[in-house]
Amino acid sequence: MHPVRPYQICTRCIMDTSDPLIEFNSAGICNHCRGYEHQKQTMVWDEETRETRLQALVGAIRNSGKKHEFDCLIGVSGGVDSTYVAYQVKKLGLRPLAVHMDNGWNSELAVSNIKKTLDTLEIPLDTEVLDWEEFKDLQLAFLKASTPDSEIPTDHAITAVLMQRARQHGIKYVIMGSNVSSEAIMPSSWSNGIRDWKYIKSVHARFGTVPLRSFPRFTLLQFIFSRTVYGLRWVNILDSIDYDKARAMKVIEDELGWVYYGGKHYESIYTRFFQSYILPRKFGYDKRRAHLSTLVMSGTITREGALKAMEEPICEEGLLRQDKQYVIKKLGLTEAEFEELMARAPRTIADYPAYENTLLLRVLRACYRLPRTLKAALSKASPGGAA
Amino acid sequence: MVGTRVIPCLLLCGTRLMKTVKFKDARYLGDPRNAVRIFNDKEVDELVLLDILATREGKAPVEELIREIVSEAFMPVAYGGGITTLAQAKRIVQLGVEKVILCSAAIRDLELVRQCSADLGAQSVVGCIDVNRNMLGKAEVWTHGGTVNTKQDPVEVAKRLEDSGVGEIIVNAIHRDGLMKGYDTALIKSISSAVTVPVVACGGAGSIEDFRSAVDAGGASAVAAGSLFVYQGKFKAVLINFPTQSELESVLQTR
């Protein structure tokens, strides 16, 4: 456990000491603001070269799929980012295959948003349905493990399914909805291990009861293999365009009939409940703080606006009660069992076997980041020189 | 409001939601609780749940799952699969199920139909006839999830079920199941013109236009469909959907 420290909030964004690892400089500005700027500099394409680079990228993607039915893969959840990716790739003239992963927690809005989007844009869909008895067991295992990473199994499985479908259809590009302008800030202590099969496996080995036979997975080696030997590319397209979330929402509402569901990732009932009930009550933080901080940094809202938004209830009380009942019932728990899980002392990934805790991974990660770090350092040394 | 009831027909194998093609090759669709919840939010009129393994494996209905589903559903739910006694039927109604569906048991045992009808009321008892056409195109009644051929004529069976007190009859065409190429309207017509109780067409719906032909050409009072409400596009991606009221109004008469 991290030692309790006096409350402090960043003077620039609204991140605070609910991230136990946050650091502030002498001006009271936090490491996340600096991290945001670093990401913006290294990952978001600048305005002058954007168009040329985008055309080159689109050309490469088209070229890679010449002999196939599809030239890229997109994941769809019914949420803003993935819906806007679908809209963009069609606008860029690409031939995408959409993949949806059903983990048993879809809301009606999620499925109807997916249907409207894909029907309007004429994008074919493929769905992977997770075996509910297995997945339920895995979700329960993470609740029992008492780490804040209960959403990791879903994210891991999505990545695995995308890798699998890409190979099946000979696709070399996966177009992702991740983006700096609305997602750059997320404390590492708040969520860990998306690509860490060793972690997921070890948590399940310790707390699970049903064997994971069909759960989509990949090892670190398989991931490296898919990038190096197979040549799979993961493209964050929203960083290559001028992405403004509010504007994007307006576009998909008007043109696709998409409907908003009230909070980041709230298109999944479990995510909605996990983020608005379990995380704040058990782990003491509110993910909206990171989302809003990112929007402050990207200039989408003011710091005052973000602080005001934090005063709003995280989820409507009636809906939260309804979700709680549904989650408890669907996971096959009793009220008392659920409360016992809530009362367990919080733990972290460090308490379980994981790639994350091995020296090998740290070395590999440093090597992987080296070119980007060098490039950033160079462009800082001679502005304009490395563009 | 659309006058014809449009009913998603969900198949269970125990606690797993599945979809078949010609009653075979069952494909996993996910957790039935969540599917029902989505249909709930889509405000469907009515839901049919059929456990397609229960009778074949000689198992009783999975009461726990039925209870969970019904407690989640705002719409009337009809359940079938594995019901062989009046006590079981009563128990299922007590769980909150609106109608019990009798398939194999009804065809073997008309006395069960009479008892259920007398005890629960005809409106709560549905007869389900699984029909397959043989090589010569003759319609025959099958039972036990499409594994046993009784060689009986579906029209005769339907008449007997009506006489024994069922409130409606679902006609499920095995040879059309999961193909999404349209209902066997001739089959539906032969039955709907022989009985006075409502007939529900099931098996083969591939588009909402098929609903109209089941009603106009087949004389069906209600239409049920599986694949159409759980699949999307050419890859048959699993995605729960249901037409909007205005889409239904465009093909079906309004009341």
XYZ file of C-alpha atoms in Angstrom:
642
model
C 0.000 0.000 0.000
C 1.077 3.547 -0.693
C 1.515 5.872 2.281
C -1.266 8.390 2.842
C -0.174 11.813 1.641
C -1.694 15.252 2.120
C -4.291 16.186 -0.472
C -2.985 18.098 -3.458
C -4.509 18.926 -6.827
C -2.664 19.963 -9.969
C -2.839 23.668 -10.740
C -3.139 23.029 -14.458
C -5.349 19.931 -14.893
C -7.503 18.436 -12.131
C -5.493 15.299 -11.308
C -4.943 14.932 -7.585
C -3.517 12.651 -4.949
C -6.199 10.037 -5.599
C -3.411 8.819 -7.900
C -0.974 7.655 -5.228
C 1.986 7.957 -7.612
C 1.281 11.518 -8.788
C 4.183 13.973 -8.652
C 4.017 17.765 -8.657
C 6.717 20.257 -9.632
C 7.451 23.466 -7.769
C 4.678 25.261 -9.694
C 2.189 22.600 -8.596
C 1.897 21.099 -12.083
C 1.599 17.303 -12.135
C 3.504 14.672 -14.085
C 0.326 13.826 -16.057
C 0.272 17.309 -17.649
C 3.869 16.818 -18.681
C 3.032 13.326 -19.896
C 0.189 14.724 -21.957
C 2.492 17.208 -23.644
C 5.025 14.511 -24.386
C 2.349 12.331 -25.980
C 0.946 15.248 -27.942
C 4.398 16.000 -29.283
C 5.272 12.424 -30.163
C 1.942 10.883 -31.170
C -0.405 13.545 -32.538
C 0.345 14.622 -36.073
C 0.977 18.319 -36.483
C -1.287 20.376 -38.646
C 1.164 21.220 -41.448
C 2.198 17.685 -42.340
C -1.035 15.939 -41.312
C -2.711 15.781 -44.695
C 0.338 14.438 -46.564
C 1.099 11.864 -43.901
C -2.522 10.749 -43.755
C -2.643 10.252 -47.527
C 0.555 8.210 -47.339
C -0.904 6.082 -44.547
C -4.167 5.509 -46.406
C -2.174 4.543 -49.496
C -0.148 2.034 -47.497
C -3.259 0.529 -45.938
C -5.016 0.212 -49.302
C -1.931 -1.295 -50.820
C -1.612 -3.866 -48.044
C -5.152 -5.092 -48.682
C -5.118 -5.104 -52.484
C -5.524 -8.852 -52.746
C -8.044 -9.161 -49.961
C -11.660 -8.348 -49.280
C -10.700 -5.931 -46.488
C -7.746 -3.631 -45.993
C -8.221 -2.882 -42.314
C -9.877 -4.037 -39.147
C -11.813 -1.863 -36.709
C -13.176 -2.778 -33.305
C -16.696 -1.543 -32.553
C -18.312 -1.181 -29.142
C -21.073 1.335 -29.858
C -19.061 4.028 -28.051
C -18.028 7.454 -29.390
C -14.425 6.721 -30.341
C -14.985 3.430 -32.145
C -18.064 4.767 -33.933
C -16.111 7.792 -35.110
C -13.300 5.534 -36.312
C -15.844 3.630 -38.420
C -17.066 6.923 -39.849
C -13.525 8.133 -40.585
C -12.192 4.992 -42.249
C -15.121 4.976 -44.665
C -14.555 8.657 -45.361
C -10.925 7.870 -46.131
C -12.069 5.323 -48.690
C -10.834 2.240 -46.826
C -12.536 -1.179 -46.839
C -12.879 -2.127 -43.187
C -14.160 -5.244 -41.461
C -15.741 -4.396 -38.110
C -15.273 -6.727 -35.157
C -17.359 -6.639 -32.028
C -16.655 -8.579 -28.880
C -19.673 -9.518 -26.792
C -18.659 -10.150 -23.184
C -22.240 -10.519 -21.980
C -22.666 -6.937 -20.723
C -23.875 -5.087 -23.802
C -26.526 -2.460 -23.251
C -29.350 -2.021 -25.717
C -27.809 1.317 -26.731
C -24.507 -0.383 -27.499
C -26.024 -2.903 -29.900
C -28.372 -0.436 -31.560
C -25.517 2.065 -32.037
C -23.415 -0.651 -33.667
C -26.261 -1.691 -35.939
C -27.139 1.851 -37.046
C -23.501 2.737 -37.661
C -22.639 -0.340 -39.693
C -25.905 -0.350 -41.656
C -25.485 3.301 -42.614
C -21.807 2.980 -43.504
C -22.260 -0.475 -45.091
C -19.475 -2.077 -43.084
C -19.654 -5.872 -42.572
C -19.533 -7.115 -38.979
C -18.014 -10.133 -37.306
C -18.727 -10.858 -33.629
C -16.816 -12.864 -31.068
C -19.064 -14.023 -28.243
C -17.182 -14.884 -25.059
C -18.359 -18.006 -23.268
C -20.343 -16.478 -20.435
C -19.639 -19.155 -17.781
C -15.890 -18.785 -18.390
C -15.942 -15.034 -18.549
C -18.112 -14.697 -15.452
C -15.601 -16.830 -13.596
C -12.748 -14.611 -14.776
C -14.532 -11.403 -13.770
C -15.238 -12.873 -10.366
C -11.602 -13.931 -10.044
C -10.519 -10.321 -10.557
C -13.004 -9.059 -7.995
C -11.627 -11.626 -5.555
C -8.050 -10.630 -6.434
C -9.079 -7.174 -5.229
C -7.088 -5.211 -7.820
C -8.636 -2.292 -9.735
C -7.948 -4.137 -13.022
C -11.273 -5.966 -13.437
C -11.723 -4.623 -16.961
C -8.397 -6.028 -18.164
C -9.812 -9.405 -19.269
C -12.178 -7.690 -21.719
C -9.485 -5.444 -23.166
C -7.074 -8.345 -23.438
C -9.634 -10.509 -25.224
C -10.490 -7.709 -27.683
C -6.817 -7.371 -28.608
C -6.526 -11.155 -28.995
C -9.620 -11.331 -31.196
C -8.398 -8.468 -33.402
C -5.037 -10.217 -33.844
C -6.797 -13.469 -34.697
C -9.249 -11.914 -37.196
C -6.466 -9.907 -38.855
C -4.568 -13.106 -39.625
C -7.699 -14.934 -40.706
C -8.504 -12.257 -43.315
C -4.939 -11.356 -44.257
C -5.322 -7.857 -42.812
C -2.208 -5.903 -41.797
C -3.758 -2.817 -40.219
C -5.906 -2.509 -37.134
C -7.387 0.967 -36.840
C -7.910 1.882 -33.213
C -9.972 4.511 -31.436
C -7.333 5.274 -28.778
C -6.430 8.932 -28.854
C -4.325 11.499 -27.063
C -6.848 14.330 -27.112
C -9.393 12.568 -24.896
C -7.514 9.647 -23.325
C -3.859 10.569 -22.809
C -4.059 10.889 -19.049
C -4.607 7.663 -17.108
C -2.502 6.876 -14.044
C -0.716 3.554 -14.412
C -1.768 2.627 -10.876
C -5.438 2.840 -11.863
C -5.407 0.124 -14.465
C -2.743 -2.324 -15.429
C -1.925 -5.315 -17.546
C -4.042 -5.224 -20.717
C -1.439 -7.237 -22.618
C -0.357 -9.204 -19.586
C -1.612 -12.769 -20.069
C 0.678 -13.931 -17.299
C -1.168 -11.641 -14.875
C -4.649 -12.667 -16.061
C -3.677 -16.329 -15.959
C -2.201 -16.106 -12.486
C -5.209 -14.273 -11.033
C -7.516 -16.856 -12.576
C -5.363 -19.769 -11.434
C -5.631 -18.494 -7.895
C -9.288 -17.436 -7.737
C -11.070 -19.038 -10.694
C -13.068 -22.260 -10.693
C -14.001 -22.852 -14.350
C -11.197 -23.759 -16.790
C -10.540 -21.069 -19.421
C -10.891 -23.125 -22.582
C -12.071 -20.671 -25.204
C -11.103 -17.310 -23.693
C -9.186 -15.341 -26.380
C -5.619 -14.679 -25.238
C -2.082 -13.955 -26.385
C 1.295 -14.252 -24.775
C 3.917 -11.530 -24.873
C 5.848 -13.572 -27.421
C 2.795 -13.937 -29.672
C 2.227 -10.191 -29.497
C 5.812 -9.441 -30.470
C 5.577 -12.071 -33.221
C 2.404 -10.514 -34.662
C 4.120 -7.146 -34.964
C 7.535 -8.226 -36.167
C 7.052 -11.353 -38.256
C 3.440 -10.979 -39.382
C 3.770 -7.200 -39.575
C 0.497 -6.206 -37.935
C 0.218 -2.441 -37.472
C -1.954 -0.742 -34.850
C -2.939 2.728 -36.013
C -4.490 5.342 -33.745
C -6.266 7.158 -36.545
C -7.846 9.768 -34.278
C -4.354 11.105 -33.506
C -3.784 11.584 -37.219
C -6.772 13.901 -37.661
C -8.086 16.898 -35.780
C -10.112 14.889 -33.244
C -12.499 16.803 -31.053
C -14.782 14.497 -29.121
C -17.731 16.875 -28.798
C -17.667 17.634 -32.515
C -17.314 13.945 -33.339
C -20.377 13.122 -31.231
C -22.419 15.703 -33.094
C -21.346 14.224 -36.435
C -22.236 10.633 -35.550
C -25.527 11.705 -33.960
C -26.526 13.637 -37.062
C -25.225 11.303 -39.732
C -25.514 7.831 -38.178
C -28.370 8.216 -35.705
C -25.961 7.279 -32.904
C -27.281 7.831 -29.358
C -25.241 8.935 -26.313
C -25.298 6.662 -23.252
C -24.158 9.056 -20.537
C -20.482 8.472 -19.641
C -17.154 7.267 -20.965
C -17.435 3.521 -21.705
C -20.943 3.410 -20.164
C -22.127 1.453 -23.221
C -21.245 -1.663 -21.203
C -23.329 -2.226 -18.084
C -20.436 -3.768 -16.159
C -18.061 -0.946 -17.075
C -20.643 1.598 -16.021
C -21.063 -0.129 -12.654
C -17.355 -0.798 -12.157
C -16.365 2.807 -12.868
C -19.172 4.493 -10.999
C -19.501 2.183 -7.990
C -16.589 -0.172 -7.346
C -13.689 2.121 -8.293
C -14.756 5.177 -6.253
C -16.094 3.259 -3.253
C -13.464 0.595 -2.947
C -10.364 2.092 -4.541
C -11.076 5.750 -3.813
C -10.784 7.274 -7.247
C -13.019 8.465 -10.006
C -11.865 7.826 -13.568
C -13.721 10.935 -14.726
C -10.887 12.910 -13.122
C -8.413 11.531 -15.657
C -10.825 11.878 -18.592
C -11.641 15.478 -17.689
C -7.982 16.316 -17.084
C -7.216 15.154 -20.599
C -9.965 17.381 -21.962
C -8.571 20.326 -19.979
C -5.152 19.713 -21.479
C -6.520 19.395 -25.019
C -8.385 22.670 -24.541
C -11.822 21.077 -24.961
C -13.044 22.331 -21.584
C -11.761 24.782 -18.987
C -10.298 23.694 -15.659
C -13.268 25.338 -13.901
C -15.645 23.422 -16.157
C -13.893 20.164 -15.290
C -14.056 20.860 -11.543
C -17.740 21.646 -11.900
C -18.342 18.428 -13.846
C -16.713 16.469 -10.995
C -19.410 17.777 -8.647
C -22.111 16.088 -10.745
C -23.123 12.637 -9.511
C -21.022 9.954 -11.213
C -24.138 8.033 -12.231
C -27.810 8.547 -11.615
C -28.713 6.956 -8.215
C -31.641 4.891 -9.485
C -29.616 3.487 -12.364
C -26.726 2.677 -10.021
C -29.028 0.703 -7.706
C -30.524 -1.125 -10.662
C -27.056 -1.920 -12.081
C -25.852 -3.152 -8.691
C -28.726 -5.604 -8.423
C -28.191 -6.803 -11.968
C -24.425 -7.232 -11.564
C -24.783 -9.175 -8.323
C -27.422 -11.431 -9.850
C -25.587 -11.956 -13.128
C -22.323 -12.844 -11.401
C -24.238 -15.339 -9.274
C -23.376 -13.627 -5.987
C -25.430 -12.875 -2.909
C -25.537 -9.308 -1.482
C -23.398 -10.464 1.422
C -20.802 -12.060 -0.853
C -20.607 -8.882 -2.910
C -20.160 -6.727 0.194
C -17.426 -9.068 1.381
C -15.598 -8.550 -1.945
C -16.010 -4.784 -1.613
C -14.537 -4.918 1.895
C -11.392 -6.840 0.900
C -8.196 -4.785 1.136
C -7.172 -3.334 -2.240
C -4.223 -4.976 -3.940
C -2.210 -4.245 -7.074
C -0.695 -6.132 -9.973
C 2.557 -6.242 -7.971
C 0.903 -8.756 -5.630
C 0.531 -11.333 -8.424
C 2.819 -12.984 -10.958
C 2.829 -10.837 -14.128
C 5.111 -9.880 -17.031
C 4.767 -6.361 -15.650
C 6.828 -7.362 -12.611
C 9.675 -8.899 -14.581
C 12.917 -7.221 -15.553
C 12.616 -8.619 -19.080
C 9.508 -6.596 -19.783
C 11.051 -3.366 -18.538
C 14.052 -3.850 -20.792
C 11.864 -4.724 -23.785
C 9.662 -1.705 -23.169
C 12.629 0.640 -22.947
C 13.997 -0.748 -26.234
C 10.606 -0.348 -27.888
C 10.293 3.257 -26.751
C 13.877 4.182 -27.562
C 13.363 5.452 -31.150
C 10.401 7.588 -30.127
C 12.233 8.996 -27.114
C 15.281 9.805 -29.231
C 13.161 11.469 -31.890
C 11.407 13.613 -29.314
C 14.739 14.596 -27.763
C 16.117 15.474 -31.191
C 13.147 17.584 -32.209
C 13.426 19.433 -28.903
C 17.113 20.115 -29.552
C 16.554 21.503 -33.045
C 12.940 22.615 -33.533
C 11.709 21.876 -37.025
C 14.801 19.898 -37.855
C 13.378 16.452 -37.250
C 9.914 16.927 -38.705
C -49.502 -0.166 -32.920
C -48.860 -3.159 -35.141
C -51.722 -5.642 -34.879
C -49.625 -8.761 -35.444
C -47.449 -9.940 -32.566
C -43.770 -10.198 -33.543
C -41.959 -12.590 -31.221
C -38.235 -13.305 -30.834
C -37.832 -17.059 -30.395
C -34.776 -17.834 -28.275
C -33.307 -21.307 -28.043
C -31.662 -22.559 -24.888
C -29.362 -25.494 -24.339
C -29.523 -25.572 -20.580
C -28.283 -22.094 -19.603
C -26.660 -21.292 -22.941
C -28.335 -19.260 -25.650
C -27.921 -20.992 -29.018
C -29.155 -20.792 -32.592
C -29.589 -23.761 -34.874
C -29.854 -24.396 -38.592
C -32.505 -27.033 -39.398
C -32.481 -27.856 -35.683
C -28.795 -28.813 -35.940
C -25.358 -27.146 -35.763
C -26.232 -25.132 -32.656
C -24.098 -22.003 -32.437
C -23.402 -20.237 -29.141
C -24.910 -16.750 -28.873
C -24.042 -15.841 -25.294
C -25.777 -15.321 -21.991
C -29.578 -15.526 -22.337
C -30.111 -13.108 -19.411
C -28.377 -10.308 -21.258
C -30.163 -11.049 -24.537
C -33.522 -10.908 -22.780
C -32.536 -7.666 -21.103
C -31.715 -6.117 -24.476
C -35.003 -7.313 -25.991
C -36.664 -5.850 -22.933
C -35.158 -2.433 -23.620
C -36.221 -2.803 -27.231
C -39.788 -3.192 -25.969
C -40.696 -6.387 -27.797
C -44.298 -7.559 -27.247
C -43.586 -11.103 -26.235
C -40.775 -13.627 -25.998
C -40.587 -17.355 -26.642
C -37.929 -19.418 -24.848
C -37.414 -23.007 -25.913
C -34.973 -25.371 -24.252
C -34.126 -27.567 -27.212
C -32.097 -30.137 -25.256
C -34.319 -30.779 -22.244
C -36.637 -33.367 -23.787
C -33.909 -35.014 -25.822
C -31.792 -35.490 -22.711
C -34.766 -36.261 -20.485
C -34.089 -33.241 -18.271
C -36.513 -31.016 -16.404
C -36.646 -27.235 -17.087
C -33.818 -25.184 -15.504
C -35.990 -23.296 -13.033
C -33.275 -21.016 -11.690
C -32.539 -19.594 -15.143
C -36.234 -19.236 -15.987
C -36.793 -17.332 -12.735
C -33.866 -14.994 -13.438
C -34.999 -14.321 -16.983
C -38.616 -13.715 -16.081
C -37.698 -11.402 -13.201
C -35.737 -9.335 -15.725
C -38.385 -9.316 -18.463
C -41.220 -6.810 -18.641
C -42.839 -8.558 -21.578
C -44.850 -11.800 -21.375
C -42.596 -14.829 -21.663
C -43.650 -18.215 -23.013
C -41.450 -21.162 -22.017
C -41.160 -24.612 -23.517
C -38.806 -27.546 -23.141
C -38.840 -30.538 -20.820
C -42.338 -30.013 -19.403
C -43.963 -33.429 -18.901
C -46.327 -32.994 -15.946
C -49.016 -30.588 -14.780
C -47.019 -29.939 -11.607
C -44.045 -28.742 -13.691
C -46.282 -26.523 -15.801
C -47.830 -24.975 -12.701
C -44.421 -24.435 -11.166
C -43.238 -22.592 -14.273
C -46.273 -20.342 -14.253
C -45.546 -19.613 -10.609
C -42.064 -18.444 -11.622
C -43.757 -15.722 -13.649
C -43.980 -17.340 -17.064
C -47.139 -16.253 -18.886
C -47.565 -19.305 -21.114
C -46.205 -22.825 -21.019
C -45.335 -24.375 -24.344
C -45.937 -28.100 -24.707
C -44.086 -29.775 -27.570
C -43.150 -33.467 -27.481
C -45.230 -34.151 -24.366
C -48.397 -32.712 -25.944
C -48.076 -34.897 -28.997
C -47.574 -38.020 -26.902
C -50.015 -37.159 -24.136
C -53.158 -35.146 -24.922
C -54.334 -35.723 -21.372
C -51.499 -33.444 -20.177
C -52.799 -30.710 -22.472
C -56.316 -31.129 -21.080
C -55.099 -30.985 -17.499
C -52.929 -27.901 -18.102
C -55.724 -26.148 -19.964
C -58.269 -26.884 -17.223
C -55.899 -25.818 -14.473
C -54.033 -22.857 -15.975
C -56.581 -21.700 -18.545
C -56.375 -22.215 -22.296
C -54.717 -18.799 -22.784
C -51.696 -20.073 -20.834
C -51.174 -23.266 -22.792
C -49.413 -23.236 -26.138
C -48.962 -26.250 -28.364
C -45.788 -26.363 -30.431
C -45.565 -28.541 -33.534
C -42.167 -29.143 -35.118
C -42.696 -30.019 -38.738
C -40.288 -31.380 -41.330
C -41.019 -32.139 -44.957
C -39.827 -35.511 -46.208
C -38.177 -36.131 -49.576
C -41.547 -36.110 -51.318
C -42.462 -32.827 -49.684
C -44.953 -34.389 -47.289
C -45.177 -32.597 -43.946
C -44.561 -34.768 -40.869
C -44.535 -34.001 -37.165
C -41.250 -34.548 -35.363
C -40.562 -34.488 -31.628
C -37.588 -34.472 -29.224
C -35.933 -31.454 -30.785
C -36.343 -32.750 -34.310
C -34.814 -36.174 -33.669
C -37.915 -38.403 -33.651
C -40.276 -38.684 -36.618
C -43.849 -39.457 -35.513
C -44.991 -39.572 -39.167
C -48.170 -37.824 -38.033
C -49.906 -35.232 -40.162
C -49.445 -31.716 -38.711
C -53.010 -30.659 -39.541
C -54.447 -33.634 -37.657
C -52.118 -32.981 -34.711
C -53.118 -29.316 -34.654
C -56.790 -30.187 -34.582
C -56.293 -32.618 -31.715
C -54.307 -30.016 -29.757
C -57.077 -27.480 -30.278
C -59.715 -29.974 -29.138
C -57.657 -30.700 -26.041
C -57.639 -27.022 -25.105
C -54.476 -25.215 -26.236
C -54.922 -21.464 -26.572
C -52.567 -21.143 -29.532
C -50.256 -23.178 -31.709
C -46.680 -22.478 -32.751
C -45.776 -24.106 -36.047
C -42.011 -24.504 -36.298
C -40.696 -25.584 -39.706
C -37.539 -27.638 -39.168
C -36.647 -27.583 -42.887
C -36.651 -23.754 -42.844
C -35.016 -23.223 -39.431
C -32.060 -20.823 -39.540
C -32.012 -20.562 -43.342
C -33.530 -17.051 -43.382
C -35.206 -17.731 -46.731
C -38.822 -17.250 -45.724
C -41.532 -19.188 -43.897
C -43.227 -22.320 -45.238
C -46.431 -20.399 -45.850
C -48.231 -23.377 -47.380
C -47.666 -25.330 -44.181
C -48.858 -22.429 -42.004
C -51.919 -21.989 -44.223
C -52.847 -25.682 -44.007
C -52.887 -25.447 -40.218
C -54.335 -21.962 -39.742
C -57.285 -22.834 -41.980
C -57.990 -26.041 -40.022
C -58.082 -24.541 -36.498
C -59.673 -21.465 -34.925
C -56.969 -20.759 -32.301
C -54.181 -18.324 -33.228
C -51.282 -19.833 -35.177
C -47.735 -18.526 -34.702
C -45.439 -18.951 -37.714
C -41.853 -19.890 -36.888
C -38.843 -21.030 -38.903
C -37.266 -19.268 -41.834
C -37.825 -15.526 -41.422
C -35.028 -13.701 -43.233
C -36.478 -10.217 -43.468
C -39.444 -8.356 -42.085
C -41.185 -8.711 -45.469
C -41.454 -12.419 -44.650
C -43.762 -11.468 -41.766
C -46.280 -10.104 -44.215
C -46.396 -13.291 -46.275
C -46.810 -15.417 -43.119
C -49.839 -13.309 -42.264
C -51.293 -12.690 -45.737
C -50.558 -15.997 -47.440
C -50.195 -18.183 -44.352
C -53.005 -16.798 -42.209
C -50.717 -16.584 -39.180
C -51.885 -14.507 -36.213
C -48.374 -13.911 -34.979
C -44.844 -14.336 -36.312
C -41.786 -15.635 -34.493
C -38.165 -15.486 -35.634
C -34.720 -16.426 -34.335
C -31.828 -15.680 -36.695
C -33.391 -12.445 -37.910
C -33.232 -10.967 -34.389
C -29.801 -12.234 -33.368
C -27.659 -12.004 -36.487
C -26.255 -9.125 -38.496
C -25.019 -9.186 -42.078
C -23.301 -11.758 -44.239
C -20.973 -13.108 -41.544
C -23.998 -13.745 -39.328
C -22.349 -11.686 -36.602
C -24.166 -12.037 -33.305
C -25.946 -8.753 -32.595
C -29.353 -8.546 -30.928
C -31.725 -6.387 -32.927
C -35.414 -5.780 -33.393
C -37.222 -3.737 -36.054
C -38.636 -0.368 -35.093
C -42.386 0.133 -34.847
C -42.372 2.134 -38.071
C -40.475 -0.615 -39.911
C -43.050 -3.136 -38.698
C -45.904 -0.832 -39.618
C -44.556 -0.676 -43.152
C -45.114 -4.412 -43.623
C -47.864 -5.307 -41.174
C -51.337 -3.932 -40.632
C -51.772 -1.533 -37.752
C -54.654 -1.669 -35.372
